[in-house]
Amino acid sequence: MATDKSIHKHITELISEEHELREKLGRGEISRAEENSRLQELEVSLDQCWDLLRQRQGRRDAGADPDDASVRPADVVEKYLD
C-alpha cells in the first residue's frame, strides 16, 4: 500500500535519477537518445506520482479513504495537458 510518505520518497528517487542521467550525458556515458528516452519515462512516472498524491488528498478532503486512490494509466495522466 502506498502512503504519502512512500510516494514522496519515490518522487525524490525519480528526480535523483533525472539528475544522474544529465550527469551521465555530460560525461559521455550515454547518448542523447538514451537520455531522452529515459527522461520521458521518468516524466510519466512523476506525473503519475503527483496525480496519486492529488487523488489521495481529494479523497481525504471528501472524507473518503485515501488508500482507495490508485495509480492511473500513463495515457490518462498525460492527457491532462491536452
Short mmCIF file of N, CA and C in Angstrom, two decimals:
data_model
loop_
_atom_site.label_atom_id
_atom_site.label_comp_id
_atom_site.label_asym_id
_atom_site.label_seq_id
_atom_site.Cartn_x
_atom_site.Cartn_y
_atom_site.Cartn_z
N MET A 1 0.85 -1.18 0.00
CA MET A 1 0.00 0.00 0.00
C MET A 1 0.89 1.25 0.00
N ALA A 2 0.60 2.16 -0.90
CA ALA A 2 1.36 3.40 -0.99
C ALA A 2 0.85 4.39 0.06
N THR A 3 1.78 5.08 0.67
CA THR A 3 1.44 6.15 1.60
C THR A 3 1.96 7.45 1.01
N ASP A 4 1.51 8.57 1.53
CA ASP A 4 2.03 9.85 1.03
C ASP A 4 3.55 9.88 1.17
N LYS A 5 4.03 9.39 2.30
CA LYS A 5 5.48 9.40 2.55
C LYS A 5 6.21 8.54 1.52
N SER A 6 5.70 7.36 1.22
CA SER A 6 6.37 6.49 0.25
C SER A 6 6.30 7.07 -1.16
N ILE A 7 5.21 7.75 -1.47
CA ILE A 7 5.09 8.38 -2.80
C ILE A 7 6.10 9.53 -2.91
N HIS A 8 6.20 10.34 -1.86
CA HIS A 8 7.19 11.43 -1.87
C HIS A 8 8.61 10.88 -1.99
N LYS A 9 8.88 9.78 -1.33
CA LYS A 9 10.20 9.15 -1.41
C LYS A 9 10.48 8.71 -2.84
N HIS A 10 9.48 8.12 -3.49
CA HIS A 10 9.65 7.68 -4.88
C HIS A 10 9.88 8.88 -5.80
N ILE A 11 9.17 9.97 -5.56
CA ILE A 11 9.37 11.20 -6.35
C ILE A 11 10.82 11.66 -6.21
N THR A 12 11.34 11.66 -4.99
CA THR A 12 12.72 12.07 -4.75
C THR A 12 13.69 11.17 -5.51
N GLU A 13 13.42 9.88 -5.52
CA GLU A 13 14.28 8.92 -6.25
C GLU A 13 14.24 9.19 -7.75
N LEU A 14 13.05 9.47 -8.29
CA LEU A 14 12.92 9.75 -9.72
C LEU A 14 13.67 11.02 -10.10
N ILE A 15 13.56 12.04 -9.27
CA ILE A 15 14.25 13.30 -9.54
C ILE A 15 15.77 13.09 -9.49
N SER A 16 16.21 12.28 -8.54
CA SER A 16 17.63 11.96 -8.45
C SER A 16 18.10 11.25 -9.71
N GLU A 17 17.29 10.35 -10.22
CA GLU A 17 17.66 9.65 -11.45
C GLU A 17 17.74 10.62 -12.62
N GLU A 18 16.84 11.61 -12.66
CA GLU A 18 16.91 12.64 -13.71
C GLU A 18 18.27 13.33 -13.68
N HIS A 19 18.70 13.72 -12.50
CA HIS A 19 19.99 14.41 -12.35
C HIS A 19 21.14 13.50 -12.78
N GLU A 20 21.08 12.23 -12.39
CA GLU A 20 22.12 11.27 -12.77
C GLU A 20 22.20 11.11 -14.29
N LEU A 21 21.04 11.07 -14.95
CA LEU A 21 21.03 10.94 -16.40
C LEU A 21 21.73 12.12 -17.05
N ARG A 22 21.44 13.31 -16.57
CA ARG A 22 22.05 14.51 -17.15
C ARG A 22 23.56 14.50 -16.92
N GLU A 23 23.99 14.03 -15.75
CA GLU A 23 25.42 13.94 -15.48
C GLU A 23 26.09 12.91 -16.38
N LYS A 24 25.43 11.76 -16.57
CA LYS A 24 25.97 10.73 -17.45
C LYS A 24 26.10 11.23 -18.88
N LEU A 25 25.09 11.99 -19.33
CA LEU A 25 25.16 12.56 -20.67
C LEU A 25 26.34 13.52 -20.76
N GLY A 26 26.50 14.34 -19.75
CA GLY A 26 27.60 15.30 -19.73
C GLY A 26 28.97 14.63 -19.76
N ARG A 27 29.07 13.44 -19.17
CA ARG A 27 30.34 12.70 -19.17
C ARG A 27 30.48 11.80 -20.39
N GLY A 28 29.48 11.78 -21.25
CA GLY A 28 29.54 10.97 -22.46
C GLY A 28 29.27 9.49 -22.21
N GLU A 29 28.67 9.14 -21.08
CA GLU A 29 28.41 7.74 -20.74
C GLU A 29 27.14 7.20 -21.41
N ILE A 30 26.25 8.10 -21.80
CA ILE A 30 25.03 7.71 -22.50
C ILE A 30 24.80 8.69 -23.65
N SER A 31 24.01 8.26 -24.62
CA SER A 31 23.71 9.13 -25.76
C SER A 31 22.53 10.04 -25.42
N ARG A 32 22.37 11.07 -26.23
CA ARG A 32 21.23 11.98 -26.07
C ARG A 32 19.93 11.20 -26.21
N ALA A 33 19.88 10.25 -27.14
CA ALA A 33 18.67 9.45 -27.36
C ALA A 33 18.34 8.61 -26.12
N GLU A 34 19.37 8.02 -25.52
CA GLU A 34 19.15 7.23 -24.30
C GLU A 34 18.62 8.11 -23.17
N GLU A 35 19.25 9.29 -23.05
CA GLU A 35 18.80 10.22 -22.01
C GLU A 35 17.35 10.62 -22.24
N ASN A 36 17.02 11.02 -23.46
CA ASN A 36 15.66 11.47 -23.76
C ASN A 36 14.63 10.38 -23.54
N SER A 37 14.96 9.16 -23.94
CA SER A 37 14.03 8.05 -23.76
C SER A 37 13.71 7.83 -22.29
N ARG A 38 14.75 7.78 -21.47
CA ARG A 38 14.53 7.54 -20.04
C ARG A 38 13.88 8.76 -19.38
N LEU A 39 14.24 9.97 -19.79
CA LEU A 39 13.62 11.17 -19.22
C LEU A 39 12.11 11.18 -19.49
N GLN A 40 11.71 10.73 -20.67
CA GLN A 40 10.27 10.67 -20.97
C GLN A 40 9.57 9.70 -20.02
N GLU A 41 10.19 8.56 -19.76
CA GLU A 41 9.62 7.58 -18.83
C GLU A 41 9.54 8.16 -17.42
N LEU A 42 10.60 8.85 -17.02
CA LEU A 42 10.61 9.45 -15.69
C LEU A 42 9.53 10.51 -15.55
N GLU A 43 9.34 11.30 -16.59
CA GLU A 43 8.32 12.35 -16.56
C GLU A 43 6.92 11.75 -16.35
N VAL A 44 6.64 10.67 -17.04
CA VAL A 44 5.35 10.00 -16.90
C VAL A 44 5.20 9.47 -15.47
N SER A 45 6.25 8.83 -14.96
CA SER A 45 6.19 8.30 -13.60
C SER A 45 5.98 9.40 -12.58
N LEU A 46 6.67 10.52 -12.77
CA LEU A 46 6.48 11.65 -11.86
C LEU A 46 5.06 12.19 -11.94
N ASP A 47 4.53 12.31 -13.14
CA ASP A 47 3.15 12.78 -13.29
C ASP A 47 2.17 11.83 -12.59
N GLN A 48 2.42 10.54 -12.70
CA GLN A 48 1.55 9.57 -12.04
C GLN A 48 1.65 9.70 -10.52
N CYS A 49 2.84 9.93 -10.01
CA CYS A 49 3.01 10.09 -8.56
C CYS A 49 2.27 11.33 -8.06
N TRP A 50 2.46 12.45 -8.75
CA TRP A 50 1.79 13.68 -8.33
C TRP A 50 0.28 13.53 -8.43
N ASP A 51 -0.19 12.86 -9.47
CA ASP A 51 -1.62 12.61 -9.61
C ASP A 51 -2.14 11.76 -8.45
N LEU A 52 -1.39 10.74 -8.08
CA LEU A 52 -1.81 9.88 -6.97
C LEU A 52 -1.88 10.68 -5.67
N LEU A 53 -0.91 11.54 -5.44
CA LEU A 53 -0.96 12.38 -4.24
C LEU A 53 -2.19 13.28 -4.25
N ARG A 54 -2.51 13.86 -5.42
CA ARG A 54 -3.71 14.72 -5.52
C ARG A 54 -4.97 13.91 -5.27
N GLN A 55 -5.03 12.71 -5.82
CA GLN A 55 -6.20 11.84 -5.58
C GLN A 55 -6.35 11.54 -4.09
N ARG A 56 -5.24 11.20 -3.46
CA ARG A 56 -5.29 10.86 -2.03
C ARG A 56 -5.77 12.05 -1.21
N GLN A 57 -5.26 13.26 -1.54
CA GLN A 57 -5.70 14.44 -0.80
C GLN A 57 -7.18 14.74 -1.07
N GLY A 58 -7.60 14.59 -2.31
CA GLY A 58 -9.00 14.80 -2.65
C GLY A 58 -9.92 13.85 -1.90
N ARG A 59 -9.50 12.60 -1.79
CA ARG A 59 -10.30 11.61 -1.04
C ARG A 59 -10.35 11.99 0.43
N ARG A 60 -9.21 12.41 0.98
CA ARG A 60 -9.18 12.86 2.39
C ARG A 60 -10.14 14.03 2.59
N ASP A 61 -10.05 15.01 1.69
CA ASP A 61 -10.89 16.21 1.80
C ASP A 61 -12.37 15.87 1.72
N ALA A 62 -12.70 14.81 0.99
CA ALA A 62 -14.10 14.39 0.83
C ALA A 62 -14.54 13.42 1.93
N GLY A 63 -13.65 13.13 2.87
CA GLY A 63 -13.98 12.21 3.95
C GLY A 63 -13.91 10.75 3.55
N ALA A 64 -13.24 10.48 2.45
CA ALA A 64 -13.10 9.10 1.96
C ALA A 64 -11.71 8.57 2.32
N ASP A 65 -11.52 7.30 2.11
CA ASP A 65 -10.26 6.64 2.42
C ASP A 65 -9.22 6.93 1.33
N PRO A 66 -8.12 7.61 1.67
CA PRO A 66 -7.10 7.90 0.66
C PRO A 66 -6.46 6.64 0.08
N ASP A 67 -6.52 5.55 0.83
CA ASP A 67 -5.92 4.30 0.33
C ASP A 67 -6.71 3.69 -0.82
N ASP A 68 -7.89 4.22 -1.10
CA ASP A 68 -8.67 3.73 -2.24
C ASP A 68 -8.22 4.38 -3.56
N ALA A 69 -7.34 5.38 -3.48
CA ALA A 69 -6.80 6.01 -4.69
C ALA A 69 -5.85 5.02 -5.36
N SER A 70 -5.74 5.13 -6.67
CA SER A 70 -4.84 4.23 -7.38
C SER A 70 -4.11 4.97 -8.50
N VAL A 71 -2.99 4.41 -8.90
CA VAL A 71 -2.20 4.99 -9.98
C VAL A 71 -3.00 4.87 -11.27
N ARG A 72 -3.16 6.00 -11.94
CA ARG A 72 -3.87 5.98 -13.21
C ARG A 72 -2.89 5.66 -14.34
N PRO A 73 -3.39 5.08 -15.41
CA PRO A 73 -2.52 4.76 -16.55
C PRO A 73 -1.88 6.01 -17.13
N ALA A 74 -0.72 5.82 -17.71
CA ALA A 74 0.03 6.94 -18.29
C ALA A 74 -0.79 7.72 -19.31
N ASP A 75 -1.56 7.02 -20.15
CA ASP A 75 -2.31 7.72 -21.18
C ASP A 75 -3.39 8.61 -20.58
N VAL A 76 -3.87 8.31 -19.39
CA VAL A 76 -4.86 9.15 -18.72
C VAL A 76 -4.17 10.36 -18.10
N VAL A 77 -3.12 10.12 -17.37
CA VAL A 77 -2.41 11.19 -16.67
C VAL A 77 -1.80 12.18 -17.66
N GLU A 78 -1.23 11.68 -18.73
CA GLU A 78 -0.55 12.55 -19.68
C GLU A 78 -1.53 13.39 -20.51
N LYS A 79 -2.77 12.99 -20.58
CA LYS A 79 -3.76 13.76 -21.38
C LYS A 79 -4.33 14.94 -20.60
N TYR A 80 -3.93 15.12 -19.35
CA TYR A 80 -4.39 16.28 -18.58
C TYR A 80 -4.00 17.58 -19.26
N LEU A 81 -2.87 17.56 -19.98
CA LEU A 81 -2.38 18.78 -20.62
C LEU A 81 -3.05 19.05 -21.95
N ASP A 82 -3.75 18.08 -22.51
CA ASP A 82 -4.40 18.26 -23.82
C ASP A 82 -5.62 19.15 -23.71
#
